[in-house]
Short mmCIF file of C-alpha atoms and ligand atoms in Angstrom, two decimals:
data_model
loop_
_atom_site.label_atom_id
_atom_site.label_comp_id
_atom_site.label_asym_id
_atom_site.label_seq_id
_atom_site.Cartn_x
_atom_site.Cartn_y
_atom_site.Cartn_z
CA UNK M 209 0.00 0.00 0.00
CA UNK M 210 1.29 3.51 -0.66
CA UNK M 211 0.54 6.90 -1.99
CA UNK M 212 -1.48 6.59 -5.15
CA UNK M 213 -1.78 10.10 -6.48
CA UNK M 214 -1.85 13.46 -4.88
CA UNK M 215 -3.76 15.73 -7.14
CA UNK M 216 -7.05 16.05 -8.90
CA UNK M 217 -7.84 13.62 -11.67
CA UNK M 218 -10.89 15.00 -13.40
CA UNK M 219 -11.74 17.95 -15.59
CA UNK M 220 -13.42 21.11 -14.42
CA UNK M 221 -17.01 21.11 -13.37
CA UNK M 222 -19.49 21.77 -16.10
CA UNK M 223 -23.17 22.53 -15.92
CA UNK M 224 -25.78 19.93 -16.73
CA UNK M 225 -23.71 16.97 -15.72
CA UNK M 226 -26.28 14.72 -14.18
CA UNK M 227 -25.76 11.15 -15.23
CA UNK M 228 -29.39 10.85 -16.16
CA UNK M 229 -28.86 13.45 -18.89
CA UNK M 230 -29.25 11.80 -22.26
CA UNK M 231 -25.96 11.33 -24.05
CA UNK M 232 -27.66 12.57 -27.19
CA UNK M 233 -28.45 15.91 -25.63
CA UNK M 234 -25.41 16.41 -23.49
CA UNK M 235 -21.84 17.38 -24.09
CA UNK M 236 -19.03 14.91 -23.63
CA UNK M 237 -17.38 16.74 -20.74
CA UNK M 238 -20.48 16.25 -18.67
CA UNK M 239 -20.13 12.51 -19.01
CA UNK M 240 -16.44 12.65 -18.23
CA UNK M 241 -17.39 14.12 -14.90
CA UNK M 242 -20.19 11.87 -13.87
CA UNK M 243 -19.94 8.67 -15.73
CA UNK M 244 -16.75 8.21 -17.66
CA UNK M 245 -16.05 8.93 -21.27
CA UNK M 246 -18.13 7.58 -24.09
CA UNK M 247 -17.86 8.36 -27.78
CA UNK M 248 -19.45 11.62 -28.88
CA UNK M 249 -21.43 10.03 -31.67
CA UNK M 250 -25.09 9.28 -31.19
CA UNK M 251 -24.52 6.27 -29.02
CA UNK M 252 -28.04 5.41 -28.08
CA UNK M 253 -29.05 3.38 -25.08
CA UNK M 254 -30.40 0.70 -27.42
CA UNK M 255 -27.00 0.24 -29.02
CA UNK M 256 -25.16 0.42 -25.72
CA UNK M 257 -27.42 -2.11 -24.01
CA UNK M 258 -26.46 -4.76 -26.56
CA UNK M 259 -22.96 -4.67 -25.04
CA UNK M 260 -24.29 -4.43 -21.49
CA UNK M 261 -27.47 -6.50 -21.54
CA UNK M 262 -30.20 -5.94 -19.04
CA UNK M 263 -29.73 -8.10 -15.95
CA UNK M 264 -33.50 -8.56 -15.96
CA UNK M 265 -33.66 -9.70 -19.57
CA UNK M 266 -30.67 -11.99 -18.97
CA UNK M 267 -31.81 -13.21 -15.59
CA UNK M 268 -32.63 -16.82 -16.51
CA UNK M 269 -29.40 -17.23 -18.41
CA UNK M 270 -27.41 -15.70 -15.54
CA UNK M 271 -29.00 -18.00 -13.00
CA UNK M 272 -28.50 -21.10 -15.14
CA UNK M 273 -24.80 -20.29 -15.16
CA UNK M 274 -24.88 -19.66 -11.41
CA UNK M 275 -26.21 -23.11 -10.58
CA UNK M 276 -24.05 -24.79 -7.96
CA UNK M 277 -22.08 -21.59 -7.30
CA UNK M 278 -21.89 -19.65 -4.06
CA UNK M 279 -23.47 -16.30 -4.76
CA UNK M 280 -22.49 -13.28 -2.66
CA UNK M 281 -24.25 -9.96 -3.21
CA UNK M 282 -22.62 -6.51 -3.08
CA UNK M 283 -24.69 -3.36 -3.34
CA UNK M 284 -23.85 0.29 -3.65
CA UNK M 285 -26.26 2.67 -1.89
CA UNK M 286 -26.90 6.06 -3.58
CA UNK M 287 -28.27 5.71 -7.09
CA UNK M 288 -28.60 1.94 -6.63
CA UNK M 289 -30.74 1.23 -3.58
CA UNK M 290 -32.00 4.80 -3.28
CA UNK M 291 -32.72 7.27 -6.08
CA UNK M 292 -30.53 10.35 -6.43
CA UNK M 293 -32.14 13.34 -4.71
CA UNK M 294 -31.08 16.94 -4.14
CA UNK M 295 -30.49 16.68 -0.42
CA UNK M 296 -28.07 13.86 0.51
CA UNK M 297 -29.54 13.71 4.01
CA UNK M 298 -32.88 12.74 2.53
CA UNK M 299 -31.72 9.91 0.28
CA UNK M 300 -33.96 7.30 1.86
CA UNK M 301 -34.51 3.87 0.44
CA UNK M 302 -38.06 2.61 0.13
CA UNK M 303 -39.56 0.02 2.44
CA UNK M 304 -39.98 -2.26 -0.59
CA UNK M 305 -36.28 -1.99 -1.34
CA UNK M 306 -35.41 -2.68 2.29
CA UNK M 307 -37.61 -5.77 2.29
CA UNK M 308 -36.00 -6.97 -0.95
CA UNK M 309 -32.46 -6.54 0.41
CA UNK M 310 -33.49 -8.30 3.63
CA UNK M 311 -34.87 -11.17 1.58
CA UNK M 312 -31.75 -11.46 -0.58
CA UNK M 313 -29.56 -11.40 2.54
CA UNK M 314 -31.51 -14.36 3.94
CA UNK M 315 -30.18 -16.51 1.13
CA UNK M 316 -26.82 -14.99 0.19
CA UNK M 317 -24.08 -13.18 2.12
CA UNK M 318 -24.85 -9.55 1.33
CA UNK M 319 -22.82 -6.37 1.84
CA UNK M 320 -23.50 -2.71 1.17
CA UNK M 321 -20.39 -0.88 -0.06
CA UNK M 322 -20.94 2.87 -0.01
CA UNK M 323 -19.09 6.16 -0.22
CA UNK M 324 -21.09 7.31 2.79
CA UNK M 325 -19.89 6.85 6.33
CA UNK M 326 -20.65 3.35 7.58
CA UNK M 327 -22.93 4.71 10.31
CA UNK M 328 -24.89 6.83 7.86
CA UNK M 329 -25.47 4.04 5.37
CA UNK M 330 -26.51 1.70 8.17
CA UNK M 331 -28.94 4.33 9.39
CA UNK M 332 -30.49 4.45 5.91
CA UNK M 333 -30.55 0.70 5.31
CA UNK M 334 -31.56 -0.39 8.81
CA UNK M 335 -30.88 -4.07 8.29
CA UNK M 336 -29.01 -6.33 10.66
CA UNK M 337 -28.44 -9.22 8.26
CA UNK M 338 -26.08 -7.38 5.89
CA UNK M 339 -22.45 -6.29 6.20
CA UNK M 340 -21.58 -2.63 5.86
CA UNK M 341 -18.56 -1.04 4.23
CA UNK M 342 -18.51 2.77 4.43
CA UNK M 343 -16.14 5.46 3.10
CA UNK M 344 -15.71 3.66 -0.25
CA UNK M 345 -14.63 0.50 1.56
CA UNK M 346 -12.25 2.17 4.03
CA UNK M 347 -14.47 1.26 6.98
CA UNK M 348 -15.67 -2.32 7.00
CA UNK M 349 -17.51 -4.25 9.68
CA UNK M 350 -17.21 -7.89 8.73
CA UNK M 351 -17.33 -11.33 10.31
CA UNK M 352 -14.10 -12.44 12.02
CA UNK M 353 -13.02 -15.00 9.43
CA UNK M 354 -9.30 -15.43 8.63
CA UNK M 355 -8.22 -11.98 7.58
CA UNK M 356 -5.71 -11.56 4.80
CA UNK M 357 -4.02 -8.29 5.60
CA UNK M 358 -2.52 -6.46 2.63
CA UNK M 359 0.80 -5.40 4.06
CA UNK M 360 0.10 -4.94 7.75
CA UNK M 361 1.07 -1.26 7.65
CA UNK M 362 -2.09 0.75 7.29
CA UNK M 363 -4.51 -1.87 8.40
CA UNK M 364 -6.20 -1.73 11.74
CA UNK M 365 -8.18 -4.79 12.58
CA UNK M 366 -10.07 -4.85 15.84
CA UNK M 367 -12.80 -7.00 17.28
CA UNK M 368 -15.98 -5.16 18.15
CA UNK M 369 -17.27 -5.01 21.73
CA UNK M 370 -19.07 -8.32 21.42
CA UNK M 371 -16.01 -9.85 19.78
CA UNK M 372 -18.02 -11.21 16.90
CA UNK M 373 -17.26 -8.73 14.17
CA UNK M 374 -14.07 -7.29 12.79
CA UNK M 375 -13.58 -3.62 12.13
CA UNK M 376 -11.24 -2.95 9.25
CA UNK M 377 -10.10 0.66 8.77
CA UNK M 378 -7.06 0.95 6.51
CA UNK M 379 -7.09 4.77 6.56
CA UNK M 380 -7.36 5.23 10.29
CA UNK M 381 -4.11 7.18 10.60
CA UNK M 382 -5.56 9.89 8.32
CA UNK M 383 -8.47 10.70 10.63
CA UNK M 384 -6.93 13.76 12.37
CA UNK M 385 -6.02 15.30 8.99
CA UNK M 386 -9.47 14.52 7.59
CA UNK M 387 -11.13 16.27 10.51
CA UNK M 388 -8.95 19.36 10.06
CA UNK M 389 -9.59 19.40 6.34
CA UNK M 390 -13.33 19.10 6.84
CA UNK M 391 -13.35 22.14 9.10
CA UNK M 392 -11.26 24.09 6.58
CA UNK M 393 -13.51 23.07 3.70
CA UNK M 394 -16.65 24.07 5.57
CA UNK M 395 -15.19 27.50 6.30
CA UNK M 396 -14.06 27.97 2.70
CA UNK M 397 -17.27 27.00 0.98
CA UNK M 398 -19.86 28.24 3.49
CA UNK M 399 -20.48 31.42 1.52
CA UNK M 400 -21.27 29.56 -1.68
CA UNK M 401 -24.99 29.09 -1.77
CA UNK M 402 -26.05 25.46 -2.00
CA UNK M 403 -22.58 24.00 -1.39
CA UNK M 404 -22.55 21.30 1.22
CA UNK M 405 -19.73 19.42 2.93
CA UNK M 406 -20.61 15.89 4.00
CA UNK M 407 -18.66 13.99 6.63
CA UNK M 408 -18.12 10.48 5.32
CA UNK M 409 -15.67 9.63 8.12
CA UNK M 410 -12.62 8.54 6.06
CA UNK M 411 -13.51 10.76 3.15
CA UNK M 412 -15.26 14.06 2.56
CA UNK M 413 -17.89 14.92 -0.03
CA UNK M 414 -18.36 18.46 -1.30
CA UNK M 415 -21.73 18.56 -3.01
CA UNK M 416 -22.63 21.04 -5.75
CA UNK M 417 -26.01 19.68 -6.89
CA UNK M 418 -27.68 22.76 -5.43
CA UNK M 419 -25.00 25.26 -6.34
CA UNK M 420 -25.65 27.78 -9.13
CA UNK M 421 -23.72 26.95 -12.26
CA UNK M 422 -21.94 30.30 -12.22
CA UNK M 423 -20.47 29.37 -8.83
CA UNK M 424 -19.08 26.00 -9.89
CA UNK M 425 -15.67 27.33 -10.80
CA UNK M 426 -15.13 29.29 -7.62
CA UNK M 427 -16.24 26.30 -5.55
CA UNK M 428 -13.79 24.04 -7.33
CA UNK M 429 -10.99 26.59 -6.78
CA UNK M 430 -11.78 26.85 -3.09
CA UNK M 431 -11.81 23.11 -2.62
CA UNK M 432 -8.52 22.73 -4.46
CA UNK M 433 -6.96 25.52 -2.40
CA UNK M 434 -7.66 23.49 0.76
CA UNK M 435 -6.51 20.25 -0.81
CA UNK M 436 -3.16 21.83 -1.69
CA UNK M 437 -2.22 21.67 1.98
CA UNK M 438 -2.95 17.96 2.15
CA UNK M 439 -0.71 16.17 -0.35
CA UNK M 440 -1.66 12.74 0.97
CA UNK M 441 -5.21 13.19 -0.26
CA UNK M 442 -6.76 13.36 -3.68
CA UNK M 443 -9.95 14.53 -5.28
CA UNK M 444 -12.26 12.53 -7.51
CA UNK M 445 -15.61 13.34 -9.07
CA UNK M 446 -18.93 11.62 -8.53
CA UNK M 447 -22.46 12.69 -9.32
CA UNK M 448 -22.36 16.44 -8.73
CA UNK M 449 -19.99 15.83 -5.89
CA UNK M 450 -16.26 16.22 -5.29
CA UNK M 451 -14.93 13.43 -3.13
CA UNK M 452 -11.73 13.83 -1.15
CA UNK M 453 -10.03 10.80 0.23
CA UNK M 454 -6.66 9.53 1.43
CA UNK M 455 -4.40 8.39 -1.39
CA UNK M 456 -4.05 4.82 -0.31
CA UNK M 457 -4.46 1.91 -2.63
CA UNK M 458 -7.77 0.91 -1.23
CA UNK M 459 -11.09 1.22 -3.00
CA UNK M 460 -14.39 -0.58 -3.47
CA UNK M 461 -12.55 -3.30 -5.41
CA UNK M 462 -10.26 -4.02 -2.46
CA UNK M 463 -13.28 -3.94 -0.18
CA UNK M 464 -15.02 -6.52 -2.34
CA UNK M 465 -12.01 -8.85 -2.14
CA UNK M 466 -11.63 -8.22 1.57
CA UNK M 467 -15.25 -9.14 2.18
CA UNK M 468 -14.97 -12.27 0.03
CA UNK M 469 -11.93 -13.29 2.10
CA UNK M 470 -13.59 -12.65 5.42
CA UNK M 471 -16.68 -14.53 4.25
CA UNK M 472 -14.43 -17.47 3.51
CA UNK M 473 -15.07 -17.18 -0.23
CA UNK M 474 -11.78 -15.60 -1.28
CA UNK M 475 -10.10 -18.69 -2.69
CA UNK M 476 -13.15 -20.46 -3.86
CA UNK M 477 -13.44 -21.08 -7.60
CA UNK M 478 -17.14 -21.59 -7.39
CA UNK M 479 -17.94 -18.21 -5.83
CA UNK M 480 -20.07 -15.85 -7.86
CA UNK M 481 -20.14 -12.25 -6.66
CA UNK M 482 -23.03 -10.13 -7.91
CA UNK M 483 -22.16 -6.43 -7.62
CA UNK M 484 -24.66 -3.70 -8.42
CA UNK M 485 -23.55 -0.06 -8.52
CA UNK M 486 -24.08 3.14 -10.45
CA UNK M 487 -21.03 5.27 -9.83
CA UNK M 488 -17.47 5.73 -10.97
CA UNK M 489 -16.18 4.25 -7.70
CA UNK M 490 -18.11 1.03 -8.38
CA UNK M 491 -15.99 0.58 -11.49
CA UNK M 492 -13.11 -0.32 -9.15
CA UNK M 493 -15.10 -3.33 -8.00
CA UNK M 494 -16.10 -4.22 -11.57
CA UNK M 495 -12.42 -4.22 -12.55
CA UNK M 496 -11.57 -6.62 -9.75
CA UNK M 497 -14.35 -8.97 -10.85
CA UNK M 498 -13.04 -8.89 -14.41
CA UNK M 499 -9.52 -9.63 -13.20
CA UNK M 500 -10.76 -12.54 -11.12
CA UNK M 501 -12.93 -13.70 -13.99
CA UNK M 502 -15.76 -14.10 -11.54
CA UNK M 503 -19.25 -12.84 -11.06
CA UNK M 504 -21.77 -10.47 -12.52
CA UNK M 505 -20.84 -6.77 -12.46
CA UNK M 506 -24.06 -4.80 -13.01
CA UNK M 507 -24.15 -1.06 -13.72
CA UNK M 508 -27.21 1.03 -12.89
CA UNK M 509 -27.68 3.68 -15.54
CA UNK M 510 -30.35 5.03 -17.81
CA UNK M 511 -27.88 6.49 -20.29
CA UNK M 512 -24.94 4.93 -22.17
CA UNK M 513 -21.75 5.03 -20.22
CA UNK M 514 -18.23 3.69 -20.41
CA UNK M 515 -18.13 0.83 -17.93
CA UNK M 516 -16.45 -2.45 -17.09
CA UNK M 517 -19.82 -3.89 -16.11
CA UNK M 518 -21.17 -6.80 -18.12
CA UNK M 519 -24.84 -6.22 -17.33
CA UNK M 520 -27.08 -3.24 -16.68
CA UNK M 521 -30.18 -2.08 -14.89
CA UNK M 522 -31.81 1.23 -15.66
CA UNK M 523 -32.58 2.57 -12.21
CA UNK M 524 -33.25 1.61 -8.57
CA UNK M 525 -36.72 0.34 -9.48
CA UNK M 526 -35.11 -2.24 -11.79
CA UNK M 527 -32.62 -3.03 -9.00
CA UNK M 528 -35.62 -3.77 -6.79
CA UNK M 529 -37.11 -6.14 -9.37
CA UNK M 530 -33.75 -7.87 -9.85
CA UNK M 531 -33.26 -8.41 -6.10
CA UNK M 532 -36.77 -9.78 -5.69
CA UNK M 533 -36.23 -12.19 -8.57
CA UNK M 534 -32.89 -13.26 -7.15
CA UNK M 535 -34.41 -14.08 -3.77
CA UNK M 536 -37.37 -15.82 -5.39
CA UNK M 537 -35.06 -17.85 -7.63
CA UNK M 538 -33.08 -19.04 -4.64
CA UNK M 539 -36.20 -19.80 -2.64
CA UNK M 540 -37.71 -21.87 -5.42
CA UNK M 541 -34.46 -23.68 -6.20
CA UNK M 542 -34.07 -24.53 -2.48
CA UNK M 543 -37.62 -25.89 -2.39
CA UNK M 544 -37.07 -27.96 -5.51
CA UNK M 545 -33.84 -29.32 -4.01
CA UNK M 546 -35.70 -30.21 -0.84
CA UNK M 547 -38.48 -31.90 -2.79
CA UNK M 548 -35.91 -33.76 -4.86
CA UNK M 549 -34.30 -35.00 -1.66
CA UNK M 550 -37.66 -36.07 -0.25
CA UNK M 551 -38.57 -37.90 -3.46
CA UNK M 552 -35.08 -39.25 -3.90
CA UNK M 553 -34.49 -37.66 -7.32
CA UNK M 554 -31.82 -35.24 -8.36
CA UNK M 555 -32.80 -31.82 -9.74
O1 LIG S 752 -21.08 4.93 -3.02
P1 LIG S 752 -22.44 5.56 -2.88
O2 LIG S 752 -23.29 4.90 -1.85
O3 LIG S 752 -23.15 5.63 -4.22
O4 LIG S 752 -22.18 7.05 -2.41
C1 LIG S 752 -21.64 8.02 -3.33
C2 LIG S 752 -22.04 9.41 -2.87
O5 LIG S 752 -23.46 9.35 -2.73
C3 LIG S 752 -24.11 10.48 -2.15
O6 LIG S 752 -24.16 11.55 -3.08
C4 LIG S 752 -24.96 11.28 -4.22
O7 LIG S 752 -26.32 11.06 -3.81
C5 LIG S 752 -26.94 12.21 -3.19
C6 LIG S 752 -28.33 11.78 -2.72
O8 LIG S 752 -29.10 11.28 -3.77
C7 LIG S 752 -27.00 13.36 -4.19
O9 LIG S 752 -27.61 14.50 -3.61
C8 LIG S 752 -25.57 13.70 -4.63
O10 LIG S 752 -25.58 14.69 -5.62
C9 LIG S 752 -24.87 12.44 -5.18
O11 LIG S 752 -23.51 12.71 -5.47
C10 LIG S 752 -23.45 10.89 -0.86
O12 LIG S 752 -24.09 12.04 -0.36
C11 LIG S 752 -21.96 11.08 -1.05
O13 LIG S 752 -21.37 11.41 0.16
C12 LIG S 752 -21.40 9.76 -1.54
O14 LIG S 752 -20.00 9.86 -1.67
#
């Protein structure tokens, strides 16, 4: 583990950069910011979806290939389990979605991997049968299975009070600096109407969804002027948000592998991770899945986007349908297995 990069890595903010903006109507820069580059030409969703087929349309095929495999489910929060809304404090998931996640987690090990703080995402999700990874995977509460530490330097592993869960916080040493930076950022941007600094524990989000377009540039300058004093941190761009985090080689992809390890599935050839996410940071997990040659990376998007995902879902309502089908599939295959055992036939 070491310093990854110390400066910004994305172009300037531009107006109209919501990921839901149609690629046909938008400029390319806007997609560089929120979703990753895609060719300027009229790449329509219909063309794009051929390369990234709908996980609903492909469901039967996916599940046929999953037969006999150990499925583990990984879910992003904002834009995946909850729709994107103006006020990040009000990004609630629906009761239906909660019930669906609960149901899925009954049958498969399930983890939520979010950019939010672990406490915040738990507060939103309110489920006790899932694992939570906050701060883009830099704060994980997982079961105490054999832990494969990366290099033993940055990693802090501690048992919780009950001794039955392991807290993994590879960026713990950065906390004092993060707190100082958060205070500085709040002071700097407080006069910009609509700007909002969110405490995500091991990272900081500076939101500009409610900032006037003419103030984007000054906001970006102010944020960068604070970041200059913190060379061990870097800035990345999400959906109308600037995210500042420690430059350690740890992202949602590492978190996915860490969770697989702690779930005892790390070395298993027959494991099949299903990862659903909508954001640039989820691409880190998709890359890991591609490298491992395992699982179903599923992107949530309603417009064409450059992605490593193999499958797609349009929006959280399709995520809901997918999760319900997944749970139902498992339930019915367990009942048929049981019946087969009772009747002495193989399924
Ligand atoms: O990894 P995630 O769970 O997807 O978290 C990524 C960021 O999500 C949140 O911001 C986004 O959703 C907000 C609520 O819908 C929206 O207002 C904002 O514009 C989006 O960027 C969260 O507030 C951030 O802290 C997370 O980093």
